[in-house]
Amino acid sequence: MTPDRLEEARTSDRVGGTTVLLTLVMAWSMLPLFTVAALAPRLGPELGTGPAALGVAVGAGFAVAAALSPVAGRLTDRWGPRRCTVGLLVLAAVGLGLLATARDLVTLCLALALSGLPQAFANPATNKTILRSVPADRRGGVTGWKQSGVQLGALVAGVPLSLVAAWSGWRVAVVVAAAVAVLLAVWALFALAADAPGGGVRGAGAEPLPRGPVGRLAVFSLFLGVGVSSMNAHVGLFAADELGLAPVAAGLAVAVLGVSGVLGRVLWAARAGHGGAFRLLAPLAGGSVLGPALLVTAVWVPVLVYPAAVAVGGLAVAANAVSMIAVMTAAPGPRAGRATALVSAGFFAGFAVGPGVLGALAETAGYTYAWGWPALALLAAGATAAPWLRREARS
């Protein structure tokens, strides 16, 4: 093998390992949300949480993530991505450990609020790692895979953790997830390139951000977050309580959303990586309205809960991955952490609001009417991104 081919093989192996690690980092940064959603039929009766209480608990974590995302972005630019990646995994382990000890709604809210910290650091740290360690021509694919890690978390919660909960109880399942987070922290410590002595990029905070595209992406992500989180947090409970599905079958709906989200993020991000990320956002968000529309009819045809999950996962969830490519295009280099954090703050703010409002609507008017909430949010996301679609059409 020639030296050039050998170096190419080493680069490919390094990028492959980084991709797997970052995918798992994203999965575990969001795992508490999906764990509560998938295991709601089991932990809900024990902790006394109905749809509204569940929405408040899930919203607590995302409120923390939204509030701290700008700070997390600045700290990632200052401290470097490896330190922040290891730290967020340790925090995820602590949050999951607290969740395993929850005895009431207050403890559940505290556990999910603590879990907002790793969520705040996840996108800035992983995006900075990609910009630093992955060749430019492979960043689209790697970003798609690592963003699919969020939905991999849904898959993990919906299938293996649901099965462990069925065999040994939901607390044991959460403890297993916490232990894996510790192992991932050790892997990140040894696998990622060391940060610069004293931190990351000095002076990064002084360079202004391109407010136009980053601001619009943040608003788009706010509406997208409302739509996606409302589905993520309630589809399992809806499937069990309203459609009469068994707990494992209800958890499978969350898992289907996860699988379709993984595939959608990988495929759409790979396409966006070759240019045109901005023009994909409006069609993806607008098309995903099919998901809540199908859930309305699932009351009469319960099996439609699964294609509804596919629509939201393959389109709305994928739009979040495409938005990460868009923000790295708009603000590369030393500003990437802060720009990513602002867009993530919008997404997390949507996650903080979405489940609670949908839960309140479900308890007062029923899920049939409540699904209009994520449908309106996804339509608003598509409208926010529509100017980029028109601009591309004119060019």
mmCIF file of C-alpha atoms in Angstrom, residues 215-377:
data_model
loop_
_atom_site.group_PDB
_atom_site.id
_atom_site.type_symbol
_atom_site.label_atom_id
_atom_site.label_comp_id
_atom_site.label_asym_id
_atom_site.label_seq_id
_atom_site.Cartn_x
_atom_site.Cartn_y
_atom_site.Cartn_z
ATOM 1 C CA GLY A 215 -31.513 34.259 13.881
ATOM 2 C CA ARG A 216 -33.929 32.824 11.313
ATOM 3 C CA LEU A 217 -32.546 29.333 11.942
ATOM 4 C CA ALA A 218 -33.180 29.840 15.665
ATOM 5 C CA VAL A 219 -36.823 30.815 15.041
ATOM 6 C CA PHE A 220 -37.249 27.905 12.625
ATOM 7 C CA SER A 221 -35.805 25.571 15.265
ATOM 8 C CA LEU A 222 -38.173 26.949 17.904
ATOM 9 C CA PHE A 223 -41.246 25.930 15.902
ATOM 10 C CA LEU A 224 -39.619 22.675 14.810
ATOM 11 C CA GLY A 225 -38.819 21.854 18.432
ATOM 12 C CA VAL A 226 -42.446 22.360 19.466
ATOM 13 C CA GLY A 227 -43.638 19.933 16.800
ATOM 14 C CA VAL A 228 -40.989 17.254 17.318
ATOM 15 C CA SER A 229 -41.049 17.315 21.129
ATOM 16 C CA SER A 230 -44.830 17.119 21.298
ATOM 17 C CA MET A 231 -44.716 13.932 19.244
ATOM 18 C CA ASN A 232 -41.716 12.453 21.048
ATOM 19 C CA ALA A 233 -43.074 13.015 24.530
ATOM 20 C CA HIS A 234 -46.681 11.920 23.977
ATOM 21 C CA VAL A 235 -46.869 9.373 21.170
ATOM 22 C CA GLY A 236 -46.067 6.456 23.509
ATOM 23 C CA LEU A 237 -48.608 7.537 26.126
ATOM 24 C CA PHE A 238 -51.204 8.227 23.407
ATOM 25 C CA ALA A 239 -50.653 4.774 21.916
ATOM 26 C CA ALA A 240 -51.125 3.105 25.299
ATOM 27 C CA ASP A 241 -53.942 5.164 26.826
ATOM 28 C CA GLU A 242 -56.001 6.216 23.800
ATOM 29 C CA LEU A 243 -55.328 3.424 21.324
ATOM 30 C CA GLY A 244 -55.155 0.602 23.877
ATOM 31 C CA LEU A 245 -51.788 -0.756 22.745
ATOM 32 C CA ALA A 246 -49.702 -2.867 25.136
ATOM 33 C CA PRO A 247 -46.720 -1.101 26.792
ATOM 34 C CA VAL A 248 -44.158 -2.749 24.499
ATOM 35 C CA ALA A 249 -46.242 -1.917 21.403
ATOM 36 C CA ALA A 250 -46.595 1.655 22.630
ATOM 37 C CA GLY A 251 -42.827 1.857 23.163
ATOM 38 C CA LEU A 252 -42.406 0.528 19.642
ATOM 39 C CA ALA A 253 -44.090 3.685 18.321
ATOM 40 C CA VAL A 254 -41.292 5.728 19.926
ATOM 41 C CA ALA A 255 -38.756 3.301 18.464
ATOM 42 C CA VAL A 256 -40.265 3.641 14.961
ATOM 43 C CA LEU A 257 -39.949 7.394 15.268
ATOM 44 C CA GLY A 258 -36.327 6.828 16.257
ATOM 45 C CA VAL A 259 -35.488 4.542 13.328
ATOM 46 C CA SER A 260 -37.130 6.817 10.775
ATOM 47 C CA GLY A 261 -35.353 9.766 12.358
ATOM 48 C CA VAL A 262 -31.982 8.041 12.013
ATOM 49 C CA LEU A 263 -32.572 7.211 8.353
ATOM 50 C CA GLY A 264 -34.048 10.618 7.575
ATOM 51 C CA ARG A 265 -31.205 12.522 9.192
ATOM 52 C CA VAL A 266 -28.520 10.483 7.454
ATOM 53 C CA LEU A 267 -30.119 10.684 4.014
ATOM 54 C CA TRP A 268 -31.195 14.334 4.090
ATOM 55 C CA ALA A 269 -27.967 15.534 5.739
ATOM 56 C CA ALA A 270 -25.894 13.743 3.118
ATOM 57 C CA ARG A 271 -27.857 15.576 0.431
ATOM 58 C CA ALA A 272 -27.522 18.884 2.293
ATOM 59 C CA GLY A 273 -23.783 18.332 2.678
ATOM 60 C CA HIS A 274 -23.368 18.802 -1.073
ATOM 61 C CA GLY A 275 -24.979 22.249 -0.885
ATOM 62 C CA GLY A 276 -28.483 23.611 -0.556
ATOM 63 C CA ALA A 277 -29.124 22.886 3.128
ATOM 64 C CA PHE A 278 -31.238 26.028 3.496
ATOM 65 C CA ARG A 279 -33.641 25.173 0.678
ATOM 66 C CA LEU A 280 -34.498 21.769 2.207
ATOM 67 C CA LEU A 281 -35.798 23.154 5.488
ATOM 68 C CA ALA A 282 -39.255 24.373 4.384
ATOM 69 C CA PRO A 283 -40.284 21.186 2.525
ATOM 70 C CA LEU A 284 -39.101 18.954 5.362
ATOM 71 C CA ALA A 285 -40.964 20.883 8.064
ATOM 72 C CA GLY A 286 -44.120 21.405 6.022
ATOM 73 C CA GLY A 287 -44.303 17.807 4.847
ATOM 74 C CA SER A 288 -44.024 16.471 8.376
ATOM 75 C CA VAL A 289 -47.504 17.857 9.199
ATOM 76 C CA LEU A 290 -48.696 14.508 7.836
ATOM 77 C CA GLY A 291 -47.595 12.975 11.156
ATOM 78 C CA PRO A 292 -50.055 14.700 13.509
ATOM 79 C CA ALA A 293 -52.754 14.449 10.825
ATOM 80 C CA LEU A 294 -52.378 10.664 10.826
ATOM 81 C CA LEU A 295 -52.526 10.565 14.627
ATOM 82 C CA VAL A 296 -55.967 12.173 14.521
ATOM 83 C CA THR A 297 -57.232 9.265 12.396
ATOM 84 C CA ALA A 298 -55.338 6.681 14.459
ATOM 85 C CA VAL A 299 -58.180 6.759 16.977
ATOM 86 C CA TRP A 300 -60.183 4.780 14.417
ATOM 87 C CA VAL A 301 -57.230 2.937 12.818
ATOM 88 C CA PRO A 302 -54.637 2.432 15.583
ATOM 89 C CA VAL A 303 -51.956 1.074 13.268
ATOM 90 C CA LEU A 304 -51.639 4.551 11.733
ATOM 91 C CA VAL A 305 -49.613 5.575 14.792
ATOM 92 C CA TYR A 306 -46.607 3.935 13.137
ATOM 93 C CA PRO A 307 -46.684 5.744 9.754
ATOM 94 C CA ALA A 308 -47.332 8.946 11.712
ATOM 95 C CA ALA A 309 -44.086 8.328 13.591
ATOM 96 C CA VAL A 310 -42.323 7.658 10.277
ATOM 97 C CA ALA A 311 -43.524 10.976 8.840
ATOM 98 C CA VAL A 312 -42.316 13.018 11.796
ATOM 99 C CA GLY A 313 -39.041 11.115 12.113
ATOM 100 C CA GLY A 314 -38.180 11.055 8.435
ATOM 101 C CA LEU A 315 -39.027 14.720 7.807
ATOM 102 C CA ALA A 316 -39.262 16.930 10.918
ATOM 103 C CA VAL A 317 -36.508 15.205 12.857
ATOM 104 C CA ALA A 318 -34.347 15.161 9.723
ATOM 105 C CA ALA A 319 -34.845 18.923 9.369
ATOM 106 C CA ASN A 320 -32.947 19.436 12.624
ATOM 107 C CA ALA A 321 -29.880 17.693 11.157
ATOM 108 C CA VAL A 322 -30.100 19.819 8.023
ATOM 109 C CA SER A 323 -30.305 22.943 10.202
ATOM 110 C CA MET A 324 -27.006 21.954 11.849
ATOM 111 C CA ILE A 325 -25.334 21.837 8.435
ATOM 112 C CA ALA A 326 -26.922 25.188 7.613
ATOM 113 C CA VAL A 327 -25.565 26.825 10.769
ATOM 114 C CA MET A 328 -22.064 25.435 10.187
ATOM 115 C CA THR A 329 -22.258 26.889 6.680
ATOM 116 C CA ALA A 330 -23.403 30.265 7.985
ATOM 117 C CA ALA A 331 -20.881 30.470 10.849
ATOM 118 C CA PRO A 332 -17.824 28.238 10.382
ATOM 119 C CA GLY A 333 -14.588 28.381 12.348
ATOM 120 C CA PRO A 334 -14.271 29.965 15.790
ATOM 121 C CA ARG A 335 -17.897 31.152 15.875
ATOM 122 C CA ALA A 336 -19.359 27.674 15.356
ATOM 123 C CA GLY A 337 -19.950 26.952 19.021
ATOM 124 C CA ARG A 338 -21.915 30.128 19.714
ATOM 125 C CA ALA A 339 -23.887 29.963 16.459
ATOM 126 C CA THR A 340 -24.806 26.327 17.044
ATOM 127 C CA ALA A 341 -25.801 27.136 20.617
ATOM 128 C CA LEU A 342 -28.184 29.912 19.543
ATOM 129 C CA VAL A 343 -29.932 27.646 17.049
ATOM 130 C CA SER A 344 -30.024 24.840 19.629
ATOM 131 C CA ALA A 345 -31.486 27.262 22.185
ATOM 132 C CA GLY A 346 -34.431 27.840 19.849
ATOM 133 C CA PHE A 347 -34.892 24.103 19.379
ATOM 134 C CA PHE A 348 -34.730 23.408 23.110
ATOM 135 C CA ALA A 349 -37.124 26.276 23.862
ATOM 136 C CA GLY A 350 -39.590 24.547 21.564
ATOM 137 C CA PHE A 351 -38.999 21.307 23.432
ATOM 138 C CA ALA A 352 -39.625 23.100 26.732
ATOM 139 C CA VAL A 353 -42.983 24.471 25.560
ATOM 140 C CA GLY A 354 -44.309 21.727 23.287
ATOM 141 C CA PRO A 355 -44.974 18.725 25.566
ATOM 142 C CA GLY A 356 -46.559 20.744 28.371
ATOM 143 C CA VAL A 357 -49.013 22.541 26.107
ATOM 144 C CA LEU A 358 -49.949 19.344 24.306
ATOM 145 C CA GLY A 359 -50.441 17.562 27.634
ATOM 146 C CA ALA A 360 -52.750 20.310 28.901
ATOM 147 C CA LEU A 361 -54.729 20.230 25.658
ATOM 148 C CA ALA A 362 -54.976 16.438 25.818
ATOM 149 C CA GLU A 363 -56.408 16.533 29.340
ATOM 150 C CA THR A 364 -58.931 19.307 28.603
ATOM 151 C CA ALA A 365 -59.989 18.586 25.004
ATOM 152 C CA GLY A 366 -58.563 15.156 24.169
ATOM 153 C CA TYR A 367 -55.692 14.074 21.975
ATOM 154 C CA THR A 368 -57.763 14.351 18.791
ATOM 155 C CA TYR A 369 -57.753 18.147 19.123
ATOM 156 C CA ALA A 370 -54.391 18.358 20.862
ATOM 157 C CA TRP A 371 -52.514 17.075 17.800
ATOM 158 C CA GLY A 372 -53.400 20.351 16.103
ATOM 159 C CA TRP A 373 -50.736 21.994 18.295
ATOM 160 C CA PRO A 374 -47.700 20.266 16.713
ATOM 161 C CA ALA A 375 -49.335 20.541 13.283
ATOM 162 C CA LEU A 376 -49.530 24.342 13.567
ATOM 163 C CA ALA A 377 -45.958 24.525 14.885
#
